[in-house]
PDB file of C-alpha atoms in Angstrom:
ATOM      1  CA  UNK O  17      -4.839  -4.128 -17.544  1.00  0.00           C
ATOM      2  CA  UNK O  18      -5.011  -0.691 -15.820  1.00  0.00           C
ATOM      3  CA  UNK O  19      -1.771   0.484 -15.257  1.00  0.00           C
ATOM      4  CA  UNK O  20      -1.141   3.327 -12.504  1.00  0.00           C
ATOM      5  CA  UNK O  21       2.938   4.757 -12.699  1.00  0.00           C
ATOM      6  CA  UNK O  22       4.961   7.356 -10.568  1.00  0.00           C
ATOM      7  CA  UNK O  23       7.999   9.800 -11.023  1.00  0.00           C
ATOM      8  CA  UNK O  24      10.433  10.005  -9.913  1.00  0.00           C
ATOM      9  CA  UNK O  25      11.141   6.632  -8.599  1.00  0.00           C
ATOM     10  CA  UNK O  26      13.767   8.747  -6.198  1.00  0.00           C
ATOM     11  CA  UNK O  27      14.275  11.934  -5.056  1.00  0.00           C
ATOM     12  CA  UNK O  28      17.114  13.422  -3.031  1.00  0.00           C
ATOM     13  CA  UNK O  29      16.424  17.203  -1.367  1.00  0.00           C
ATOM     14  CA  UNK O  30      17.946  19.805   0.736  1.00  0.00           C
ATOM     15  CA  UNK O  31      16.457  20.393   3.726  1.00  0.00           C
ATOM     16  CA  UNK O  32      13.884  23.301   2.884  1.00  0.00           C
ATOM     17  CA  UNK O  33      13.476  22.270  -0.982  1.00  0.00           C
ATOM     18  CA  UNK O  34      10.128  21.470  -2.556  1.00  0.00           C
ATOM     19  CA  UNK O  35       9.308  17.972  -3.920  1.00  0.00           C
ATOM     20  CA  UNK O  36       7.039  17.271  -6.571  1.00  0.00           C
ATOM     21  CA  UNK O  37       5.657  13.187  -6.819  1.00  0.00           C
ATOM     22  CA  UNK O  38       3.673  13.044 -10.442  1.00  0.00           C
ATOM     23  CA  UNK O  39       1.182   9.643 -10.991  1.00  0.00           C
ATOM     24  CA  UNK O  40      -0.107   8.790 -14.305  1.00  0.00           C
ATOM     25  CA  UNK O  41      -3.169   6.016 -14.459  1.00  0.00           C
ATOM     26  CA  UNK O  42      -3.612   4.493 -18.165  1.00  0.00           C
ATOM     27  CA  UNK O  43      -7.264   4.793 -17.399  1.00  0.00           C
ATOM     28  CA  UNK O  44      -9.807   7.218 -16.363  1.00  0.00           C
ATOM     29  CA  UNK O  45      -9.834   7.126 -12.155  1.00  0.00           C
ATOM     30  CA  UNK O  46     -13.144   7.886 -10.046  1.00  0.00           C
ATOM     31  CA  UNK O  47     -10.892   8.664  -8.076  1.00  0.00           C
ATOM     32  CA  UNK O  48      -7.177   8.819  -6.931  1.00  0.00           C
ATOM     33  CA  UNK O  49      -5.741   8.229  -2.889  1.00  0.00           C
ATOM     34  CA  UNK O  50      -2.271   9.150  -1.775  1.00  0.00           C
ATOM     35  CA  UNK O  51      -0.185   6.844   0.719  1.00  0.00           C
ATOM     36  CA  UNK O  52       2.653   7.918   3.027  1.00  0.00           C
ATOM     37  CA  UNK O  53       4.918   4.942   4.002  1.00  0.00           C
ATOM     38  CA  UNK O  54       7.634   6.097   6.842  1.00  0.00           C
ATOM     39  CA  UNK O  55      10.923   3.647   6.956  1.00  0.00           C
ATOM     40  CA  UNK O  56      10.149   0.474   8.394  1.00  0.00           C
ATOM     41  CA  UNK O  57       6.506   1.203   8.605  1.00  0.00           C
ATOM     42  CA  UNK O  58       3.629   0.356   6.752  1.00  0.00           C
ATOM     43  CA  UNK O  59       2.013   2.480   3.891  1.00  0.00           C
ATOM     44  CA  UNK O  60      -0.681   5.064   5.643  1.00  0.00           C
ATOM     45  CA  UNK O  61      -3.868   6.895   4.118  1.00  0.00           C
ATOM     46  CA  UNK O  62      -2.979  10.609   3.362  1.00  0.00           C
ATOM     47  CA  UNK O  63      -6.287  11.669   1.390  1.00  0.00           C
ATOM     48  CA  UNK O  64      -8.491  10.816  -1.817  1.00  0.00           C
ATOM     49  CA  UNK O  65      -9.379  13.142  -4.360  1.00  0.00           C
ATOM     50  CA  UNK O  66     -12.464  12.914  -6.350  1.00  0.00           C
ATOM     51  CA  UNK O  67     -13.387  15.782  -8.673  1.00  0.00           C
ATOM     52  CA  UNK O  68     -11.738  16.471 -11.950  1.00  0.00           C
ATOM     53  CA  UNK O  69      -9.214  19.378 -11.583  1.00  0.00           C
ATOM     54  CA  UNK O  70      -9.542  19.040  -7.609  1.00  0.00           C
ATOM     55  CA  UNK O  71      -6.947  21.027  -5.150  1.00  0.00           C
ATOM     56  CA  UNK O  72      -6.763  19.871  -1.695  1.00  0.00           C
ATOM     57  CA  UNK O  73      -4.259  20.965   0.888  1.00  0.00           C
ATOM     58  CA  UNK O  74      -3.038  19.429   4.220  1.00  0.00           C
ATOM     59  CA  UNK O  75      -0.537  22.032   5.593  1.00  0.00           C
ATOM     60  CA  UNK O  76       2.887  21.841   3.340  1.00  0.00           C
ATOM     61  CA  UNK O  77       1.450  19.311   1.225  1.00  0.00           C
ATOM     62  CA  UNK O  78      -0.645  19.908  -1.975  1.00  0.00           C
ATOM     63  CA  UNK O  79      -3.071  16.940  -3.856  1.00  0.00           C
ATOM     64  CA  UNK O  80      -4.480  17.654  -7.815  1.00  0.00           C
ATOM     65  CA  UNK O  81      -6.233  15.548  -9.791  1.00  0.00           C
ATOM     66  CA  UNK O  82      -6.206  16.272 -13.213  1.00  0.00           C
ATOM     67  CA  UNK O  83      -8.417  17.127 -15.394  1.00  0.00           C
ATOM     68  CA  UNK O  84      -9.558  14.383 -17.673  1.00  0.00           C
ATOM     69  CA  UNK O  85      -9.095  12.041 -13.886  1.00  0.00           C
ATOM     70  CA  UNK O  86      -6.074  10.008 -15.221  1.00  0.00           C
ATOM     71  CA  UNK O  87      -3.421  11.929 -13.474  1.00  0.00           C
ATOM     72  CA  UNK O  88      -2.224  13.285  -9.836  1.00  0.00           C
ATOM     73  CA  UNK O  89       0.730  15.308  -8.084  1.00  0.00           C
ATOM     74  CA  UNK O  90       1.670  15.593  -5.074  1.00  0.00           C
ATOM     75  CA  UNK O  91       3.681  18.806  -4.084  1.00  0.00           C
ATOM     76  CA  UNK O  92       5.818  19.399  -0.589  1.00  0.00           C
ATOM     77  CA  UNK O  93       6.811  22.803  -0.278  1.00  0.00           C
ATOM     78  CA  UNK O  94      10.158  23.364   2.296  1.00  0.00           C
ATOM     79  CA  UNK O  95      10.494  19.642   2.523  1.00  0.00           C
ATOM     80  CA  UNK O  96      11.269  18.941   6.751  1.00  0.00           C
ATOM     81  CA  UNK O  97      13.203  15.626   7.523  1.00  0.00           C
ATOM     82  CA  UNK O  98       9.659  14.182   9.244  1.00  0.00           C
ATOM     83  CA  UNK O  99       8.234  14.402   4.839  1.00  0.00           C
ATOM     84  CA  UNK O 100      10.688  11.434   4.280  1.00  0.00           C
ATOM     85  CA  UNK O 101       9.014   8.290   3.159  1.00  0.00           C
ATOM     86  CA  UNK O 102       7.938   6.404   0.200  1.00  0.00           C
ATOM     87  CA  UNK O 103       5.074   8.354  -1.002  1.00  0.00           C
ATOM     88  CA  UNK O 104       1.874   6.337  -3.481  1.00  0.00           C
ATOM     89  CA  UNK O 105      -0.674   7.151  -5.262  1.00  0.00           C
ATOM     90  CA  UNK O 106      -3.782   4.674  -5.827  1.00  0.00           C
ATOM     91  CA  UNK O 107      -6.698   4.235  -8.059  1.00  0.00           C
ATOM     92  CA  UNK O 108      -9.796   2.068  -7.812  1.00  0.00           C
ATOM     93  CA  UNK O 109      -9.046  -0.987 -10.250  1.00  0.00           C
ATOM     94  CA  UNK O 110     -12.631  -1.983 -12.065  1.00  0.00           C
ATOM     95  CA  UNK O 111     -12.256  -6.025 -11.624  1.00  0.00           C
ATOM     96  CA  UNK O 112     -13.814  -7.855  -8.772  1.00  0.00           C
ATOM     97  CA  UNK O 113     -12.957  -7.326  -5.007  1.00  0.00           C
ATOM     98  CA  UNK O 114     -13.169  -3.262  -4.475  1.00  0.00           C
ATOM     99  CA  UNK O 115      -9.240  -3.382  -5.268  1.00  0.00           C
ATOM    100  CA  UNK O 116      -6.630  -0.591  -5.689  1.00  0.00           C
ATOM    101  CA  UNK O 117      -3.911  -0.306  -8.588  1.00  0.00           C
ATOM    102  CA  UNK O 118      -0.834   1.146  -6.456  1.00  0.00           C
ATOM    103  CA  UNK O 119       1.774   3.019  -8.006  1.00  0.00           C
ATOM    104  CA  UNK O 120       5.303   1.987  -7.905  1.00  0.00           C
ATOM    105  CA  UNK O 121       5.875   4.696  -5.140  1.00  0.00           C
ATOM    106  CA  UNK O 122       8.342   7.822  -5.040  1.00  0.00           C
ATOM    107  CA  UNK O 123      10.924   7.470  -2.152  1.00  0.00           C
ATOM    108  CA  UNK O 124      11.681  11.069  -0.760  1.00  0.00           C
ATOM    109  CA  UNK O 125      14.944  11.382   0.968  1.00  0.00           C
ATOM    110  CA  UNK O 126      15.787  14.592   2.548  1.00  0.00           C
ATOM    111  CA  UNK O 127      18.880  16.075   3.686  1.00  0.00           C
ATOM    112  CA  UNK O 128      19.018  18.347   7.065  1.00  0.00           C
TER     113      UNK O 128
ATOM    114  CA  UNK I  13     -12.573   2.729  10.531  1.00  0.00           C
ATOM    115  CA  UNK I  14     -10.624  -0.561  10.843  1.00  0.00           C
ATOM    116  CA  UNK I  15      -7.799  -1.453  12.506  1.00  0.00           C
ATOM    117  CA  UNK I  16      -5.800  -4.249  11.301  1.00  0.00           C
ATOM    118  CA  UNK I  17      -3.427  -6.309  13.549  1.00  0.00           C
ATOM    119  CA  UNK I  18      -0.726  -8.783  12.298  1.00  0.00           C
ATOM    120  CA  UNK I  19       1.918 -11.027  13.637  1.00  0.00           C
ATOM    121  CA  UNK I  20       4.574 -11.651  14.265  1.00  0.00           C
ATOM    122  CA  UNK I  21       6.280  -8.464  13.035  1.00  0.00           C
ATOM    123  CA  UNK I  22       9.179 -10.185  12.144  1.00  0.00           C
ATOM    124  CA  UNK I  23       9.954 -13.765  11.268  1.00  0.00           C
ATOM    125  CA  UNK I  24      13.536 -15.367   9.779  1.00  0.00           C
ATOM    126  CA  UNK I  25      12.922 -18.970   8.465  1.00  0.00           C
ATOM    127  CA  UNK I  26      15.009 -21.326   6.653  1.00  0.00           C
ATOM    128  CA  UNK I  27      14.519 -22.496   3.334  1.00  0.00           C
ATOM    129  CA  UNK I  28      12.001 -25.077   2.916  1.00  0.00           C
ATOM    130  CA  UNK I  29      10.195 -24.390   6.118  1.00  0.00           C
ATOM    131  CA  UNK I  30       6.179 -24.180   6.575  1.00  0.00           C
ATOM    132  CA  UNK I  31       4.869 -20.145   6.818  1.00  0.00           C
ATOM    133  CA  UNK I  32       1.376 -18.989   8.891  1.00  0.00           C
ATOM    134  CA  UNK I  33       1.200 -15.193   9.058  1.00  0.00           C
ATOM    135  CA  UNK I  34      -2.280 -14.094  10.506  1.00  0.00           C
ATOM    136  CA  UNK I  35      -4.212 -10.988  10.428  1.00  0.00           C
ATOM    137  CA  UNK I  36      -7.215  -9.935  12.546  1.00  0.00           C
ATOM    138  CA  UNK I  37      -9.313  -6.930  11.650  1.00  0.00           C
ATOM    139  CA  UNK I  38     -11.757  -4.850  14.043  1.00  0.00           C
ATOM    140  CA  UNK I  39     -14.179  -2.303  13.432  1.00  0.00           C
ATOM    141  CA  UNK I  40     -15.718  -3.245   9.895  1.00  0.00           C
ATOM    142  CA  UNK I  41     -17.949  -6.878   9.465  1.00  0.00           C
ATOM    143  CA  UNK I  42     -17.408  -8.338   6.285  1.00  0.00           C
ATOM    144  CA  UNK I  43     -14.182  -6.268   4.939  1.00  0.00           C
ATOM    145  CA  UNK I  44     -12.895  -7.144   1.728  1.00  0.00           C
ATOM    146  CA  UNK I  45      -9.158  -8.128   2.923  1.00  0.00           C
ATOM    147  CA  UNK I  46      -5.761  -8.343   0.921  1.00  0.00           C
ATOM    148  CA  UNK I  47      -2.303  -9.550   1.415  1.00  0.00           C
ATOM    149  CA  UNK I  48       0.361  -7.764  -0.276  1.00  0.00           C
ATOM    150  CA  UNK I  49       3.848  -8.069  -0.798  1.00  0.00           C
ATOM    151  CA  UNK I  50       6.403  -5.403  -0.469  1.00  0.00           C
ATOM    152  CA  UNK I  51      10.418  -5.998  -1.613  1.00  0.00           C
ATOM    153  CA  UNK I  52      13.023  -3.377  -0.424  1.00  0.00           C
ATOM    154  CA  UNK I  53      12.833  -0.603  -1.399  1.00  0.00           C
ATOM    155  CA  UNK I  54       9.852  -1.559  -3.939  1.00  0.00           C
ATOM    156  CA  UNK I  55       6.571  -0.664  -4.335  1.00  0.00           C
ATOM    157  CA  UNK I  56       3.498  -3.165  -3.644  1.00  0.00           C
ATOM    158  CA  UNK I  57       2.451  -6.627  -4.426  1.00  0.00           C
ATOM    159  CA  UNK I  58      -1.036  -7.479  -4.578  1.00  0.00           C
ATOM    160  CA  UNK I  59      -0.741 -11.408  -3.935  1.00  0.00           C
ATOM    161  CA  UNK I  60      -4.104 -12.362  -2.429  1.00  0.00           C
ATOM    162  CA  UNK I  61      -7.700 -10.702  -1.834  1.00  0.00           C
ATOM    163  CA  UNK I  62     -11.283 -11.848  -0.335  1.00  0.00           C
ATOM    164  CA  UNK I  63     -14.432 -10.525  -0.296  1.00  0.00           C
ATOM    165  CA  UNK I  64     -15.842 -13.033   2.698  1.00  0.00           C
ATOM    166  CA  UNK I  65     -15.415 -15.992   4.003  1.00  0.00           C
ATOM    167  CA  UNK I  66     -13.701 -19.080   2.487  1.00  0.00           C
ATOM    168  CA  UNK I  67     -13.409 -17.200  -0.641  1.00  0.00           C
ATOM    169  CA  UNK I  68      -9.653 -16.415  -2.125  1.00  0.00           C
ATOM    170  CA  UNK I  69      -8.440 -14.893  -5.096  1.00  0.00           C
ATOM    171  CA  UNK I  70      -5.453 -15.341  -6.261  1.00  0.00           C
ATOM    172  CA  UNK I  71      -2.885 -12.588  -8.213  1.00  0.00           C
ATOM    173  CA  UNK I  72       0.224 -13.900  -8.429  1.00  0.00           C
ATOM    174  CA  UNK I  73       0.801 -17.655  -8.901  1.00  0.00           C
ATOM    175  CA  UNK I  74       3.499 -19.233  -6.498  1.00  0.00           C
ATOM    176  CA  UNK I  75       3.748 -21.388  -3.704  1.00  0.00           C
ATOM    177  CA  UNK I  76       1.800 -19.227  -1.403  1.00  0.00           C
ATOM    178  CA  UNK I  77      -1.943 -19.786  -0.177  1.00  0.00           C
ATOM    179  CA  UNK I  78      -4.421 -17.963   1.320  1.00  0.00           C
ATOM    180  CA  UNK I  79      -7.188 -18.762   3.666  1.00  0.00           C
ATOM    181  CA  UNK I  80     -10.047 -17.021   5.592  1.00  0.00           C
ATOM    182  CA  UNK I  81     -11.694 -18.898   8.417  1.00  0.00           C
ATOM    183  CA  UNK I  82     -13.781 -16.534   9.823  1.00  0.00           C
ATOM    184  CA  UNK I  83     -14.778 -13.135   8.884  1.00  0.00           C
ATOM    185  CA  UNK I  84     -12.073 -11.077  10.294  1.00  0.00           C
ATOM    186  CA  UNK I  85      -9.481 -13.459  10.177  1.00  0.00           C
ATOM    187  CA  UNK I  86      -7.535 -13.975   6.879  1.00  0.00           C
ATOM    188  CA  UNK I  87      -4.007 -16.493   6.926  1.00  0.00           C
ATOM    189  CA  UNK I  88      -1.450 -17.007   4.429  1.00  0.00           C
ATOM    190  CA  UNK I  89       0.821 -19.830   4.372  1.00  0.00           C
ATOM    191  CA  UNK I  90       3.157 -21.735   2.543  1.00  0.00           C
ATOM    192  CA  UNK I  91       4.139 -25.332   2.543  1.00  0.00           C
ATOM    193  CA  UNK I  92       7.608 -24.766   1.622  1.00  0.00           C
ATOM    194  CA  UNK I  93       9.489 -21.406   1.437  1.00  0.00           C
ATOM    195  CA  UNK I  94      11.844 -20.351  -0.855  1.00  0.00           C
ATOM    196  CA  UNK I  95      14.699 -17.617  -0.485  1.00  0.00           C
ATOM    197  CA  UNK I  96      12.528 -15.388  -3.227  1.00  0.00           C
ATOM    198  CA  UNK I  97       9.330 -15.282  -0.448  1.00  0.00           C
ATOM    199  CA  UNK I  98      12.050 -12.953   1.725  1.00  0.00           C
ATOM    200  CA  UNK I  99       9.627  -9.595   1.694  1.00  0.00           C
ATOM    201  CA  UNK I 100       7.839  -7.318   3.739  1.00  0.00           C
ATOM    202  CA  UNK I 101       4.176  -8.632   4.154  1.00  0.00           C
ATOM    203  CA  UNK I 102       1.063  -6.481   4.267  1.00  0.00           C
ATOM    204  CA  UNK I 103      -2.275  -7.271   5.166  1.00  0.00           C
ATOM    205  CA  UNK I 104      -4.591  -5.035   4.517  1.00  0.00           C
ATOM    206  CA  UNK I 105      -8.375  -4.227   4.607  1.00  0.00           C
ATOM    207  CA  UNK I 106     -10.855  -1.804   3.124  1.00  0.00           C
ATOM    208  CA  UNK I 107     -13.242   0.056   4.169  1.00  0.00           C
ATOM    209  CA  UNK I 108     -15.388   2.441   1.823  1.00  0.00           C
ATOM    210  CA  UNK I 109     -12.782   4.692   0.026  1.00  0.00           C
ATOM    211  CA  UNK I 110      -9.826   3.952   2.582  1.00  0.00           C
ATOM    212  CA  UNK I 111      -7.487   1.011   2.459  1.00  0.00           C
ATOM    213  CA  UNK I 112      -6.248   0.822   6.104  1.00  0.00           C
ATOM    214  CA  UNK I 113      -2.845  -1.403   6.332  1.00  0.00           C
ATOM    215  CA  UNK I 114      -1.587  -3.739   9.070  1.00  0.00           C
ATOM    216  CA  UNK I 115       1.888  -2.989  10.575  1.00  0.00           C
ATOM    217  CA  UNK I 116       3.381  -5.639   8.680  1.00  0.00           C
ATOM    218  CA  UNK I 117       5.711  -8.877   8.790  1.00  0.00           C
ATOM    219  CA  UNK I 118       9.035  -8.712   7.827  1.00  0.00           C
ATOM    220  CA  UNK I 119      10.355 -11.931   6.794  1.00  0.00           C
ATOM    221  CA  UNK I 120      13.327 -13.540   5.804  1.00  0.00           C
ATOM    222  CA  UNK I 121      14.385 -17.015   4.361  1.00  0.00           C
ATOM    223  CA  UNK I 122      17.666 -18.232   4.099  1.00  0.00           C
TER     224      UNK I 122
END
C-alpha cells in the first residue's frame, strides 16, 4: 500500500538555525498537506500544495512539492522557540473513505 | 470549516475496564470522520473511519470498536482495555481538502 515517509525523525537547533523536514510518498500525490502539532496539542492544518514543482510561503516557513508529485519539504529559516512541534506531511490515500496517508512526523526541538 | 469537540481530554483507567470516548462535529453534514491513535512521541494511527451513519471501517484489528449513531456523532469503545490501548486519541473529520482534528484524549491504562 501507499507509503508516505519523513526525515529526519528528530531534529535539534539553535535558536536562529534553519530546519529542513523532507517527505517522500511511494506514489504519485494529487496533492500533499502539511500538519503542525504543538506539545500536548493536537496536529493542526498548515497548507496543501497542489501543482507539480509548487512554492508556497507563509512567513519563515517554505512548502515545495516536487516535481513528478511524490515528494515535499518543508523549510524554517531562523527557527524561533514558538516553530517547535512535530511537523507532518499528508497525502490523499486512493482506497475508500477520502483518507490521508500521514507521515511518521519530524519533531523540531529548538534551543533559545 | 468544522470544528470537532471531544471528551474527556484526559482519562486514566485500569486494566480491564469498559472505554466510551465521544466526538461531536459542527459545521459540515455528513463528514467522513476518523479516529486515530497517537503513541508518545509517534506519529499517527489510523484505527477507525466512516463515511455516514452506522457505517465503520476498520484499520487496525484489536479490541477496539467504533460506532456512529447519528451523523455528527462518532464513539469508540472497548469492552476491556489493555495496558497497550494507553495513547493519545484523535478524532478527526474532513472536510474538502482539510482534515480538521479534535483536541484529543489522553488516556492511560494501568
Amino acid at each position: 500500500g501507499q507509503q508516505v515517509m519523513q526525515i529526519p525523525q528528530y531534529q535539534h537547533v539553535q535558536e536562529g538555525e534553519d530546519f529542513t523536514t523532507y517527505c517522500n510518498s511511494s506514489t504519485t500525490l494529487s496533492n500533499i498537506q502539511w500538519y503542525k502539532q504543538r506539545p500536548g496539542g493536537h496536529p493542526v492544518f498548515l497548507i496543501q500544495l497542489v501543482k507539480s514543482g509548487e512554492v508556497k510561503k507563509q512567513k519563515r516557513l517554505t512548502f515545495q512539492f516536487g516535481e513528478a508529485k511524490k515528494n515535499s519539504s518543508l523549510h524554517i529559516t531562523a527557527t524561533q522557540t514558538t516553530d517547535v512541534g512535530t511537523y507532518f506531511c499528508a497525502g490523499p490515500n486512493s482506497g475508500a473513505g477520502n483518507m490521508l496517508t500521514f507521515g511518521g512526523g519530524t519533531r523540531l526541538m529548538v534551543k533559545p | 470549516s468544522q470544528t470537532i469537540h471531544q471528551w474527556p481530554a484526559t482519562l486514566v483507567q485500569p486494566v480491564g475496564s469498559p472505554l466510551s470516548l465521544e466526538c461531536t462535529v459542527e459545521g459540515t453534514s455528513n463528514p467522513n470522520l476518523y479516529w486515530y491513535r497517537q503513541a508518545a512521541g509517534r506519529g499517527l494511527q489510523l484505527l477507525f473511519y466512516s463515511v455516514g451513519i452506522g457505517q465503520i471501517s476498520s484499520e487496525v484489528p484489536q479490541n477496539l470498536s467504533a460506532s456512529r449513531p447519528q451523523d455528527r456523532q462518532f464513539i469508540l469503545s472497548s469492552k476491556k482495555l489493555l495496558l497497550s490501548d494507553s495513547g493519545f486519541y484523535l478524532c478527526s473529520g474532513r472536510d474538502i481538502d482539510t482534515q480538521y482534528f479534535g483536541p484529543g484524549t489522553r488516556l492511560t491504562v494501568l
